[in-house]
Coordinates of C-alpha atoms in Angstrom, one line a residue:
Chain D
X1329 CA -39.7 -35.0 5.6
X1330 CA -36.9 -35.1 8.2
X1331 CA -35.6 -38.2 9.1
X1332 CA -35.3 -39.2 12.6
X1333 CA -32.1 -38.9 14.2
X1334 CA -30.1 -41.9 14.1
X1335 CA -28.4 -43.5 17.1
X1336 CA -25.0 -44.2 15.8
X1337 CA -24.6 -40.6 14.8
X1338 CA -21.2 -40.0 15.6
X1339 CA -18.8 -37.1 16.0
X1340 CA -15.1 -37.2 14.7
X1341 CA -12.1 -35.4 16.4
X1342 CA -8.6 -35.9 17.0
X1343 CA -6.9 -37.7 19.5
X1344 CA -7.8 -36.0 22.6
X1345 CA -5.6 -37.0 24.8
X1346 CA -2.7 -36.5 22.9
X1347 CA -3.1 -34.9 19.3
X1348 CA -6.1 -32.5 19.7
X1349 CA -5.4 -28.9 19.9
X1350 CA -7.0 -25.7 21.7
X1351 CA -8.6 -24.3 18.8
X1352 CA -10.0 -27.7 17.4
X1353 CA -10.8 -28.8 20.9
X1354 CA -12.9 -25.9 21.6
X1355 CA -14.9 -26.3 18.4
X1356 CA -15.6 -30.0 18.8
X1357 CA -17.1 -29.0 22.6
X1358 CA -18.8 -26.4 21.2
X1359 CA -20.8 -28.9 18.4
X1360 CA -21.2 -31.8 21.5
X1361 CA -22.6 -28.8 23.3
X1362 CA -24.9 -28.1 20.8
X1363 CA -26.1 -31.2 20.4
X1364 CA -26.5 -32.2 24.1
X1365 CA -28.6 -28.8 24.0
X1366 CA -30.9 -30.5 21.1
X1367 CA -30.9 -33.6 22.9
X1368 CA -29.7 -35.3 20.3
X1369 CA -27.0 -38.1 21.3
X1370 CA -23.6 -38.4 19.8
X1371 CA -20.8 -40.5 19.8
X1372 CA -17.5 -39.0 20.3
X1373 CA -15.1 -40.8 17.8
X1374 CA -11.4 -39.5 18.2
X1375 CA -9.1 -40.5 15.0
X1376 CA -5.5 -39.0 13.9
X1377 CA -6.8 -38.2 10.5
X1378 CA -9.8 -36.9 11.3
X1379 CA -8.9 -33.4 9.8
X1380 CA -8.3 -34.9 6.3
X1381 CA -11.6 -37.1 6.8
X1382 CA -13.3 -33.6 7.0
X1383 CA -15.2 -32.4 4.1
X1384 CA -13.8 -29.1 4.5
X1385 CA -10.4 -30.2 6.2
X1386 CA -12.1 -28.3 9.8
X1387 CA -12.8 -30.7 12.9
X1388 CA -14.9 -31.7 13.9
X1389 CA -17.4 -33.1 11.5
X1390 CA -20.3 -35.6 12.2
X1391 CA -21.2 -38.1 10.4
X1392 CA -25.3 -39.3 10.7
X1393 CA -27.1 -41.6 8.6
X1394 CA -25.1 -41.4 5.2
X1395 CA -24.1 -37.5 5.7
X1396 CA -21.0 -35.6 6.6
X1397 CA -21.4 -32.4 7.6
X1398 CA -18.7 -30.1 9.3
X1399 CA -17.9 -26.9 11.8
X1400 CA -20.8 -25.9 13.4
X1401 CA -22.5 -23.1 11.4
X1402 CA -23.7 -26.2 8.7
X1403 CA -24.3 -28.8 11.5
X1404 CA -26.6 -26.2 13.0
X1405 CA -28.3 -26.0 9.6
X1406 CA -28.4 -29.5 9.2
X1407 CA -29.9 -30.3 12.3
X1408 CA -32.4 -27.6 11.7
X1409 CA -33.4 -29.4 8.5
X1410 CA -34.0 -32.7 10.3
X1411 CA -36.9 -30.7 12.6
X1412 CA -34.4 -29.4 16.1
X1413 CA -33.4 -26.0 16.6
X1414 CA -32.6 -23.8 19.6
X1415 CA -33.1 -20.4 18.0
X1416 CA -36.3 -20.9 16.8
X1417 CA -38.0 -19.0 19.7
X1418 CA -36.2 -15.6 18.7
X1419 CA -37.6 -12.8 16.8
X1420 CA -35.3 -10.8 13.9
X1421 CA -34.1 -8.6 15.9
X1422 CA -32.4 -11.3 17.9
X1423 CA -31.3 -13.2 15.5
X1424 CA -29.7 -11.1 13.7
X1425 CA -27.9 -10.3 17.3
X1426 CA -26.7 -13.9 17.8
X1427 CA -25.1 -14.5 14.4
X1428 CA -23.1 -11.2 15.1
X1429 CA -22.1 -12.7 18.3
X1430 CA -21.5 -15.7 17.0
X1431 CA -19.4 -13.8 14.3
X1432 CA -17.2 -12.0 17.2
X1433 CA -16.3 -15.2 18.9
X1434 CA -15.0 -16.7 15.8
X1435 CA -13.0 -13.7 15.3
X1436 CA -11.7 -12.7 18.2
X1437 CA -11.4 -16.5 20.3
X1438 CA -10.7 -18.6 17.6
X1439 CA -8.6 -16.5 16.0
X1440 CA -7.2 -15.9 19.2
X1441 CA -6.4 -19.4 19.6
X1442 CA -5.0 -20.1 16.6
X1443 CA -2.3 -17.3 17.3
X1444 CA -1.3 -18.5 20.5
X1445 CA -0.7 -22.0 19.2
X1446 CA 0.7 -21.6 16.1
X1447 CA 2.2 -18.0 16.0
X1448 CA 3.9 -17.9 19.4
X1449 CA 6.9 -19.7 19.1
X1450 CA 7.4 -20.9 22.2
X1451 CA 3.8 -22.3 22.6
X1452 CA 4.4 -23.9 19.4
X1453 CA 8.1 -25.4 19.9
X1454 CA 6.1 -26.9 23.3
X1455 CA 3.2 -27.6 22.6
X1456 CA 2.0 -27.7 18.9
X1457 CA 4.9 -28.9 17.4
X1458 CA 5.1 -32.2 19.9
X1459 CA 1.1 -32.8 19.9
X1460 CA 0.1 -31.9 16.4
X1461 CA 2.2 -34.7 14.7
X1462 CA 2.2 -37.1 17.2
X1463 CA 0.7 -40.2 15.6
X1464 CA 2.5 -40.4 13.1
X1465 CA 6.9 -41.3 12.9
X1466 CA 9.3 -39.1 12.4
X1467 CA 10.1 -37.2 9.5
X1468 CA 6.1 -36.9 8.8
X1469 CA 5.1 -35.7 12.2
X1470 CA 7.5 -32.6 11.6
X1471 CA 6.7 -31.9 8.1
X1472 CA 3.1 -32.0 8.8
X1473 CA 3.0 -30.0 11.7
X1474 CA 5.2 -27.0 10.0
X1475 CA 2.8 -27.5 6.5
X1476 CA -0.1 -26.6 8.6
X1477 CA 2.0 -23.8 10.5
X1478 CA 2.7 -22.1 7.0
X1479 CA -1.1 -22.7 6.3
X1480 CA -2.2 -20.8 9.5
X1481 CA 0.1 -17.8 9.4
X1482 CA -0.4 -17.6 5.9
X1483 CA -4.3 -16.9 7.0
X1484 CA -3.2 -14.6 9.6
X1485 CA -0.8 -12.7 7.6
X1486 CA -3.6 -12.2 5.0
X1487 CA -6.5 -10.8 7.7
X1488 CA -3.7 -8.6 9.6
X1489 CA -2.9 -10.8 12.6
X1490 CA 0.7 -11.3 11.8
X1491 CA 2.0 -8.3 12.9
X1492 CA 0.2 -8.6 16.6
X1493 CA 2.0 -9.1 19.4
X1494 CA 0.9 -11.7 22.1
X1495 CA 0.3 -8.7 24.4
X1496 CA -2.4 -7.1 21.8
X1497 CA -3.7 -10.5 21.3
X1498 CA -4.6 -10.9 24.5
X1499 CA -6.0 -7.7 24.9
X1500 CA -8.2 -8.2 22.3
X1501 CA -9.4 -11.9 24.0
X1502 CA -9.7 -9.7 26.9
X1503 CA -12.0 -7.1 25.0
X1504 CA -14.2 -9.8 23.5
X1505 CA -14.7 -11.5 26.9
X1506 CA -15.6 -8.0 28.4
X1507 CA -18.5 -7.9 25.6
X1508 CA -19.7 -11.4 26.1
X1509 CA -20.1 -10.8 29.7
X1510 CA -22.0 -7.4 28.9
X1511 CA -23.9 -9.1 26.9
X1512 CA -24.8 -12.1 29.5
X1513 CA -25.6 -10.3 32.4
X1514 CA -26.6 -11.9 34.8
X1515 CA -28.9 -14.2 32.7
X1516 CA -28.1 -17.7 32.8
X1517 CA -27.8 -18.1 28.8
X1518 CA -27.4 -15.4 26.5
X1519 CA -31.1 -15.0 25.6
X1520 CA -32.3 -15.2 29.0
X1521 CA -34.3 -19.0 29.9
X1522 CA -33.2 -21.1 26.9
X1523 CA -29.9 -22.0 25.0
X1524 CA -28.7 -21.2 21.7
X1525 CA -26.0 -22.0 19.4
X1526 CA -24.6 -19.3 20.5
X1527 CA -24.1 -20.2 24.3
X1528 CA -23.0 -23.5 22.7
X1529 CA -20.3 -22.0 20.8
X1530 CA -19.2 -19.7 23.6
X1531 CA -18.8 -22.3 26.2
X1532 CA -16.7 -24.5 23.8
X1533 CA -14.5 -21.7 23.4
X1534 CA -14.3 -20.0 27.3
X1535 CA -14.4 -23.6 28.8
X1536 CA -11.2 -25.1 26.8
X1537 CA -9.2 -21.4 27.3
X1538 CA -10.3 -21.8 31.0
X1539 CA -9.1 -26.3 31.3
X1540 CA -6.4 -26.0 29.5
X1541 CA -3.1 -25.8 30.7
X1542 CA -0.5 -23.9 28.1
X1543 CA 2.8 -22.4 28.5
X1544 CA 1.2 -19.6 30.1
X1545 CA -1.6 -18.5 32.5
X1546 CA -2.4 -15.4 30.6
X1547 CA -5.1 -16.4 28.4
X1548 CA -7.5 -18.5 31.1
X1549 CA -6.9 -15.5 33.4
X1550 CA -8.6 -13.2 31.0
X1551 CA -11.4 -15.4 30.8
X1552 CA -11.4 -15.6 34.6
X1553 CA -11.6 -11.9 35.5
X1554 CA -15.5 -12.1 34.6
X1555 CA -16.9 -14.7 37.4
X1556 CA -20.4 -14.8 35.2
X1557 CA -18.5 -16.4 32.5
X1558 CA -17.2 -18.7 34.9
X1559 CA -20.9 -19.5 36.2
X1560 CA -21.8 -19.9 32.9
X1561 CA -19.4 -22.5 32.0
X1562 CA -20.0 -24.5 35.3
X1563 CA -23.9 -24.3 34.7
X1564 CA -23.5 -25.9 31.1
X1565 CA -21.2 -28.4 32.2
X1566 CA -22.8 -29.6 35.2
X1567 CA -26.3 -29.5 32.8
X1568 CA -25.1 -30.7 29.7
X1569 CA -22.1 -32.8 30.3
X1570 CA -22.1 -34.2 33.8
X1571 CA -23.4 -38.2 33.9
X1572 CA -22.4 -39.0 31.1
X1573 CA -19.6 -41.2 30.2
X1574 CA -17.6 -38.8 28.9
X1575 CA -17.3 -36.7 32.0
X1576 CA -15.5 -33.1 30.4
X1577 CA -14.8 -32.2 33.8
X1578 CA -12.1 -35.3 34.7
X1579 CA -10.9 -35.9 31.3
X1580 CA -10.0 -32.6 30.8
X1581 CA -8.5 -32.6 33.8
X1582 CA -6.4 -35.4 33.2
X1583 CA -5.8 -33.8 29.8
X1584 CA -4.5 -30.7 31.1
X1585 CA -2.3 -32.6 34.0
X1586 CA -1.0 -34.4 30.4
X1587 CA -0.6 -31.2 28.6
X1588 CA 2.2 -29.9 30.8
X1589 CA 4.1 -33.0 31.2
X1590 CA 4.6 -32.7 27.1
X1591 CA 7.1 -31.6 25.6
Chain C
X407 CA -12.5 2.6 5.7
X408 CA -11.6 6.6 5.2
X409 CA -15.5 7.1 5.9
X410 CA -15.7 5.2 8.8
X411 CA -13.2 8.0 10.7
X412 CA -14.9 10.6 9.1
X413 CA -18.2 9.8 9.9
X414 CA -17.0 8.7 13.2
X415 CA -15.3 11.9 13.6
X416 CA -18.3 14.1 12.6
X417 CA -20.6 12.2 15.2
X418 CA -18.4 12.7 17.8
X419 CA -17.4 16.2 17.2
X420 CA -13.4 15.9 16.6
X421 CA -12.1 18.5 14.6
X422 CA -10.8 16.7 11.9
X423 CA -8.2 18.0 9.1
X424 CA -8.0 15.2 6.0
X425 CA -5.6 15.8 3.7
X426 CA -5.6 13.3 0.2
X427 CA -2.7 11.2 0.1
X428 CA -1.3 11.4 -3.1
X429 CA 1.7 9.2 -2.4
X430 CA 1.1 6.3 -0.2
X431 CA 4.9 5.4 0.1
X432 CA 5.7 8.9 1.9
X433 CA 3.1 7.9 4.8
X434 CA 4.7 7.1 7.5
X435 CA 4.2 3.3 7.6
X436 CA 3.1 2.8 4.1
X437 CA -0.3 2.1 5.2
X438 CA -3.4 4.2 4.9
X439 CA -5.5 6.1 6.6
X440 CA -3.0 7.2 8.9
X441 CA -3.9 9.6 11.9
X442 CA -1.1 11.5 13.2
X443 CA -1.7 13.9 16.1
X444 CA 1.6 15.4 17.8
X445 CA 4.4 13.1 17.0
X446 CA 2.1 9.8 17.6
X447 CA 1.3 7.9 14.9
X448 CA -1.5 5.3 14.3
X449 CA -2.3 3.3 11.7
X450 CA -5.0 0.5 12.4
X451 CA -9.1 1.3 12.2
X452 CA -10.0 0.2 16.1
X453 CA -6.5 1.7 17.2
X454 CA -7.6 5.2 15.5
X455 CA -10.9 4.7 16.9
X456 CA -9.7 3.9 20.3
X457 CA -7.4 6.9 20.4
X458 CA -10.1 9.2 19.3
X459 CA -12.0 7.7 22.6
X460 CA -9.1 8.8 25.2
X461 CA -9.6 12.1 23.7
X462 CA -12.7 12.1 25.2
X463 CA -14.2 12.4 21.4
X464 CA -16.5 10.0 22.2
X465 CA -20.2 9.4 20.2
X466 CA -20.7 6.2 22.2
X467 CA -21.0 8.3 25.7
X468 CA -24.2 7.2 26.0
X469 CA -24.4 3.9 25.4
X470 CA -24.6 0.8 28.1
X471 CA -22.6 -1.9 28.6
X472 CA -24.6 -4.3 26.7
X473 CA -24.9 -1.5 23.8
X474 CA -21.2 -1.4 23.7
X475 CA -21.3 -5.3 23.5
X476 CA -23.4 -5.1 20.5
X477 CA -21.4 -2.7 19.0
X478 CA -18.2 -5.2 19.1
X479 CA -20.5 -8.0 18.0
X480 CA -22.2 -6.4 14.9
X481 CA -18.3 -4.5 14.0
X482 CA -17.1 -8.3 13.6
X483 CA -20.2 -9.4 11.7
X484 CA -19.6 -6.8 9.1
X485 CA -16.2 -7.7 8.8
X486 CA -16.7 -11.5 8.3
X487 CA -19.6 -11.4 5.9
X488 CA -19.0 -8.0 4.7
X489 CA -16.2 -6.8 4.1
X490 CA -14.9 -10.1 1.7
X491 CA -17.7 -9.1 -0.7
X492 CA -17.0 -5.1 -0.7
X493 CA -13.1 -6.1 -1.4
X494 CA -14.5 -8.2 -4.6
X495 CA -16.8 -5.9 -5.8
X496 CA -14.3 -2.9 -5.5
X497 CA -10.7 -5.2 -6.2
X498 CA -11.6 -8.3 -7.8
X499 CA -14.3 -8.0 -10.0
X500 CA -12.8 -7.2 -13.2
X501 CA -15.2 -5.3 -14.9
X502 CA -15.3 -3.2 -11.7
X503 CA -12.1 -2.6 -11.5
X504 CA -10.6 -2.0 -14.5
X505 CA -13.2 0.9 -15.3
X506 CA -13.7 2.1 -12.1
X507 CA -11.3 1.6 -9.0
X508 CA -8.3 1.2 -11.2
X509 CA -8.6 4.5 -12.9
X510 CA -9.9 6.5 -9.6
X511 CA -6.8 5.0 -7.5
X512 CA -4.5 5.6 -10.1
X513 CA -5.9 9.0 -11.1
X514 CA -4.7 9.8 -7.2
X515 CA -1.3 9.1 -6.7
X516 CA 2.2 9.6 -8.6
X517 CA 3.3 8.0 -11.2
X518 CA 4.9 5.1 -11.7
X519 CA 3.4 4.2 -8.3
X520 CA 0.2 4.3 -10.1
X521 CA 1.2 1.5 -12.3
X522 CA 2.1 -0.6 -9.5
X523 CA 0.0 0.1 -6.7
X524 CA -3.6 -0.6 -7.5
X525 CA -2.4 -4.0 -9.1
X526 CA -1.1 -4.9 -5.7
X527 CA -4.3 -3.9 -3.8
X528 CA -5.9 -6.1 -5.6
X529 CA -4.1 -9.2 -5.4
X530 CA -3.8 -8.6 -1.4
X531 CA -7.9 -8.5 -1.7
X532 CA -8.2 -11.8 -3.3
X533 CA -5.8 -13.2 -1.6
X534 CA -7.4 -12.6 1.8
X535 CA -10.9 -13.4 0.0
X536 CA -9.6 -17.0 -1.2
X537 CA -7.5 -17.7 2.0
X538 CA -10.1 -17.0 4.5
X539 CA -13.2 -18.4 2.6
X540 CA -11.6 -20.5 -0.1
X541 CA -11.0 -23.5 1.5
X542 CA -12.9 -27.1 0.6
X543 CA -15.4 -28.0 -0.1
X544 CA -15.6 -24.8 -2.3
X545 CA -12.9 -25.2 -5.1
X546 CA -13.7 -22.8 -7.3
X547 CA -13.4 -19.0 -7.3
X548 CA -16.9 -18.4 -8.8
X549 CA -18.2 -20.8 -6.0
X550 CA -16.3 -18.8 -3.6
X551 CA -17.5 -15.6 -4.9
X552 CA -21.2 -17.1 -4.8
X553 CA -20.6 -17.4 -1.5
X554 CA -19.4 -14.7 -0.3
X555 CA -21.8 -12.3 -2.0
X556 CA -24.6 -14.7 -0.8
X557 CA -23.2 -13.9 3.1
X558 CA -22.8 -10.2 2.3
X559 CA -26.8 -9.9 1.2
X560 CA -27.4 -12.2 4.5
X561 CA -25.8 -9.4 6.6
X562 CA -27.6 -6.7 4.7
X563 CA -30.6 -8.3 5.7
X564 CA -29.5 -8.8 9.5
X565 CA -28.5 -5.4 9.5
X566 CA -31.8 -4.4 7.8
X567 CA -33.8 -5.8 10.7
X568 CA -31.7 -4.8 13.7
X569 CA -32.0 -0.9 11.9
X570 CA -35.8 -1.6 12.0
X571 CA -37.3 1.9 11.7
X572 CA -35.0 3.6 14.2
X573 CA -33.0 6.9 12.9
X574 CA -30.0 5.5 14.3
X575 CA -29.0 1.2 15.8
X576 CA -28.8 2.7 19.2
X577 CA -32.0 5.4 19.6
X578 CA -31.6 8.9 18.0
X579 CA -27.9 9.9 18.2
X580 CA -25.3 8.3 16.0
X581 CA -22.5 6.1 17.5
X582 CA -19.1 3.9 16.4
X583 CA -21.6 1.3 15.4
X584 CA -23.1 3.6 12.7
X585 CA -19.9 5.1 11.7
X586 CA -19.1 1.6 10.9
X587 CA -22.0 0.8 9.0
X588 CA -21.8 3.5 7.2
X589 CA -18.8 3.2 6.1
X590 CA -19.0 -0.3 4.5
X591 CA -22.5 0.8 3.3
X592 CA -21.3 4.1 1.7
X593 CA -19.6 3.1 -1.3
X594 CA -22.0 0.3 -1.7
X595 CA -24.8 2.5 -2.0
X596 CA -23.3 5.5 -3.7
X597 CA -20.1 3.9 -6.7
X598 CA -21.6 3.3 -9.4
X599 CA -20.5 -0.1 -10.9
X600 CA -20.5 -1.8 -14.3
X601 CA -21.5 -5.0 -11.7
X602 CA -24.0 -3.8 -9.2
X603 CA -25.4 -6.8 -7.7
X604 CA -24.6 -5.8 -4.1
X605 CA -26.3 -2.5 -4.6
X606 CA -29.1 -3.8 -6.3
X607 CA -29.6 -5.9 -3.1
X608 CA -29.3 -2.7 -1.0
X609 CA -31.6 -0.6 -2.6
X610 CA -34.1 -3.1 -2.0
X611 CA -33.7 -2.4 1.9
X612 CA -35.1 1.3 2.0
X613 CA -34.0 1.5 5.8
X614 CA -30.7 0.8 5.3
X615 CA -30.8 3.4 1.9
X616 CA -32.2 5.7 4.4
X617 CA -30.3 5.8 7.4
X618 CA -27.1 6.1 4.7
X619 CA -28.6 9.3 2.7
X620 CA -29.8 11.3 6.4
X621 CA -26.2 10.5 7.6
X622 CA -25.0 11.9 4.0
X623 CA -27.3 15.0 4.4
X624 CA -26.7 15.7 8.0
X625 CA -23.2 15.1 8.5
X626 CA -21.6 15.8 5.4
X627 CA -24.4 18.6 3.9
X628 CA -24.1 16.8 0.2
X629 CA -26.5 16.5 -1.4
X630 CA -28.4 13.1 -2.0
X631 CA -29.3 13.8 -5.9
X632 CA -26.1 14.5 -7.1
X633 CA -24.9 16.3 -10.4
X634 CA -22.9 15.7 -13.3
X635 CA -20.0 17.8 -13.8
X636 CA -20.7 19.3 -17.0
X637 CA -18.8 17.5 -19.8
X638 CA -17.8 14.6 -17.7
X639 CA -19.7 11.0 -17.9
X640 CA -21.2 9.1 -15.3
X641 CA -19.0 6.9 -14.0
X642 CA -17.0 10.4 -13.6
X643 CA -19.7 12.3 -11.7
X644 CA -20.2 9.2 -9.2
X645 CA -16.3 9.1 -8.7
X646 CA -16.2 12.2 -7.5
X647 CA -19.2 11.8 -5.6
X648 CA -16.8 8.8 -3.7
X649 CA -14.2 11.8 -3.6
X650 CA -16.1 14.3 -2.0
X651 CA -17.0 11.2 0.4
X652 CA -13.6 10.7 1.0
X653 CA -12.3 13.8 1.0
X654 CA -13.3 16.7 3.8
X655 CA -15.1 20.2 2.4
X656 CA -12.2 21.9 1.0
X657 CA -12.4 24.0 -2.1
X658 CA -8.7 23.9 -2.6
X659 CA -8.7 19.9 -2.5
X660 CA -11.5 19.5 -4.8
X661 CA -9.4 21.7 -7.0
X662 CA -6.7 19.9 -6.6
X663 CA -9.0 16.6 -7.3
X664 CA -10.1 18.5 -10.4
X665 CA -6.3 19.0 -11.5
X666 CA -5.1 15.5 -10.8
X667 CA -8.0 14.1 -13.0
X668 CA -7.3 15.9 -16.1
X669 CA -4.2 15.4 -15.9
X670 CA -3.3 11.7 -14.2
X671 CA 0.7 11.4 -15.5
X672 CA 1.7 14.6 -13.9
X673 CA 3.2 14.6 -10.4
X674 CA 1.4 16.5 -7.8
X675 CA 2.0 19.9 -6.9
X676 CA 2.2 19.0 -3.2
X677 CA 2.4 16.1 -1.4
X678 CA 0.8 15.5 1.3
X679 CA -0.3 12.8 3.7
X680 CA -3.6 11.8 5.3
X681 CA -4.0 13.5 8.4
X682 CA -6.7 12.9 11.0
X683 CA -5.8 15.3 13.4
X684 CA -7.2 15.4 16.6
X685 CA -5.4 18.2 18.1
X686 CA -4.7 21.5 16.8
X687 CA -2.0 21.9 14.2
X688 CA -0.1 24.3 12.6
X689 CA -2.6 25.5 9.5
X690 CA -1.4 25.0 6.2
X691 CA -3.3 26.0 3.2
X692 CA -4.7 22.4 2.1
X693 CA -6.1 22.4 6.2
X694 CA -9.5 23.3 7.2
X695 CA -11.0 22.8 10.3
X696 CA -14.7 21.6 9.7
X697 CA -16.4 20.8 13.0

């Protein structure tokens, strides 16, 4: 029996205005996505330690009824479990072609991501470094911040990453948003009338790359040379996010205006 | 990964010379497979792929936009849920690979690199599995195994159902997509191991167990019921099944396989290095073209 969904669910994050990063950031929209796509309401709840609240140390995690759950492959089981799901309408076949989309946008974007902002050194002397550990004093904001730098290209090193250069990086970003906009068409989600996780997930990732301002244009320029997956980003904003208190358009606007001016 | 070229190679029609490496320290980076092809040397699966492509060797000719979409997508899907499950069964499993890959990879390359080399693979395989699936709130490496052969059955299933009862995922001519496939379902499929779990789960999907023996018929005319060498025991006869998947049609390297077996301590007569070659070379006795 699934209980009903509560309405103090809330979603944890980091700071967003001055702690969050690209990768995190994009997750955390793709799960409010999601859930603004299941019409379930959430609560956007930023904290500095919401990474170590995590059960599994990934942002963001929600946190409904008495249950934790985090990243969004779990949270779109869990919600299946209480009775709401987007992909139900699919046959085999398609699912089995949304996880492996779902699969390529974890590895290419988000690893993608996580290059750029913690393997490019001057992204992360300008960016990561500052934002990462900014809630907390000095010497912990520096030790942190390199701990989960050594973390990251630890990962990287391991699944062959390491030895990239920005240049192939972005070439393969550019290669995976080539498929995605195969693959959309000119549909307006990715399997055609209705939205999936998938479209969720894809908009977290293509709508941060494309609001956020870095050291660099290079990435959201890749993401702009395919105008559907532009339109596609709009249409899910304006449908999903837009009146609502937490307008994404403005504050990410701000955010990004904020962004530049750190360092 | 050797199958993947190889079957990619045969779909598209690139003549291809493979050569075994016997010492991984003389290729050129260290890193295997390695295609070399007039001075330019490339080492990484998508890169040898891509290079194959400007050649104009190219099986996915015929395939859309979308097609070619998919075929990124379902590449990354077998590499997430996959591939961490293939590099336990093969690296990390110990039963597996102490009477199975251990011997085989060592049985291949000099000595005393074969007392150092397979030990390393290994450790780089769990490493990867436990750093990019070991995190909380999975603490333990049989939980992390658990789950990783729990994803890796997942796939098989997904792939099981995209396959459907097609010959081939796109229509009735093979393409990068089923190189791919087949080459993470090859040794699956065809090793046998002390720990079969995976391939227990495989032979369940006859679609999947079919599409990998009509590639194994058409494209590398073996055949599917193979024989024991006389005098040899099983885990033998299904090694050198792997070999001859590995290795091109050659009598003179499957002599040379034959050599190296019997006698694992001595060094190699020749060394050579793998070579996908796309263009024509200069023969050499262990080369044989094969369209």
């Amino acid at each position: 029996a699934a209980e009903p969904w509560p309405e103090n669910a809330a979603l944890y994050q980091q700071l967003k205005e001055e702690q969050i990063l690209l990768s995190d950031n994009a997750s955390s929209l793709a799960v409010q996505a999601f859930l603004q796509m299941c019409n379930l309401p959430i609560q956007v709840v930023c904290r500095a330690n919401a990474e170590y609240m995590s059960p599994s140390g990934k942002v963001p995690f929600i946190h409904v009824g008495n249950q934790v759950v985090s990243e969004l492959g779990p949270i779109v089981q869990f919600v299946k479990a209480k009775g709401h799901s987007l992909s139900d309408g699919l046959d085999e076949v398609q699912k089995a072609e949304m996880k492996a989309y779902m699969e390529l946008v974890n590895n290419m974007l988000l690893t993608a991501e996580l290059y750029l902002q913690w393997c490019d050194d001057i992204t992360v002397e300008e960016i990561t470094h500052p934002r990462y550990g900014s809630p907390y004093p000095w010497p912990l904001n520096r030790i942190l911040s390199y701990q989960k730098q050594w973390e990251v290209r630890r990962k990287m090193k391991a699944i062959g990453w390491a030895g990239k250069t920005l240049e192939q990086v972005l070439e393969d970003v550019d290669q995976c948003c080539q498929a995605l906009s195969q693959r959309l068409g000119t549909q307006p989600y990715f399997f055609n009338k209705q939205p999936t996780e998938l479209d969720a997930l894809v908009f977290g990732h293509l709508f941060t790359i494309l609001t956020t301002q870095l050291t660099t244009d290079e990435l959201s320029e890749k993401v702009k040379n395919y105008s559907n997956l532009t339109a596609f980003c709009r249409r899910i904003e304006q449908q999903y996010f837009e009146g609502h208190d937490r307008d994404s358009s403005t504050t990410v606007a701000a955010r990004s205006a904020k962004r530049s001016l750190l360092r | 990964p050797q199958s993947i070229f190889q079957a990619y190679a045969k779909f598209s029609g690139a003549p291809l010379t493979v050569n075994t490496i016997i010492n991984p320290w003389k290729a050129p980076i260290g890193d295997v497979p390695v295609l070399i092809s007039e001075d330019i040397v490339i080492s990484q699966p998508a890169k040898i792929l891509n290079f194959l492509r400007k050649q104009k060797y190219n099986a996915d000719y015929e395939l859309s936009a979308k097609q070619g979409a998919d075929t990124l997508a379902y590449i990354a899907l077998l590499e997430e849920k996959l591939l961490p499950a293939l590099l336990h069964t093969f690296w990390v499993e110990s039963e597996n690979y102490c009477s199975v890959t251990k011997p085989w990879f060592a049985s291949r390359i000099a000595f005393p690199l074969s007392l150092y080399l397979p030990g390393k693979m290994s450790r780089e395989a769990l490493n990867r599995i436990l750093l990019t699936r070991g995190g909380p709130p999975i603490y333990t490496l049989t939980e992390v195994e658990a789950q990783i052969y729990r994803d890796a059955k997942e796939c098989l299933n997904l792939l099981s159902k995209r396959l459907g009862t097609s010959q081939f995922f796109f229509g009735d001519t093979p393409t990068t997509l089923d190189a791919f496939v087949f080459g993470f379902l090859a040794p699956i499929y065809k090793v046998c191991f002390p720990r079969v779990q995976l391939q227990e789960h495989l032979k369940q999907l006859h679609n999947l167990c079919r599409f990998c023996d009509e590639i194994l018929t058409c494209y590398f005319r073996l055949t599917v019921s193979g024989h024991s060498p006389a005098g040899q025991d099983t885990a033998d006869a299904n090694l050198q099944k792997l070999t001859q998947l590995v290795n091109k049609e050659s009598n003179l390297i499957e002599k040379m396989d034959d050599n190296l077996r019997k006698s694992p301590q001595h060094p190699p007569r020749k060394l050579t290095t793998l070579k996908l070659a796309a263009g024509g070379e200069e023969s050499s006795p262990l080369n044989r073209l094969s369209p």
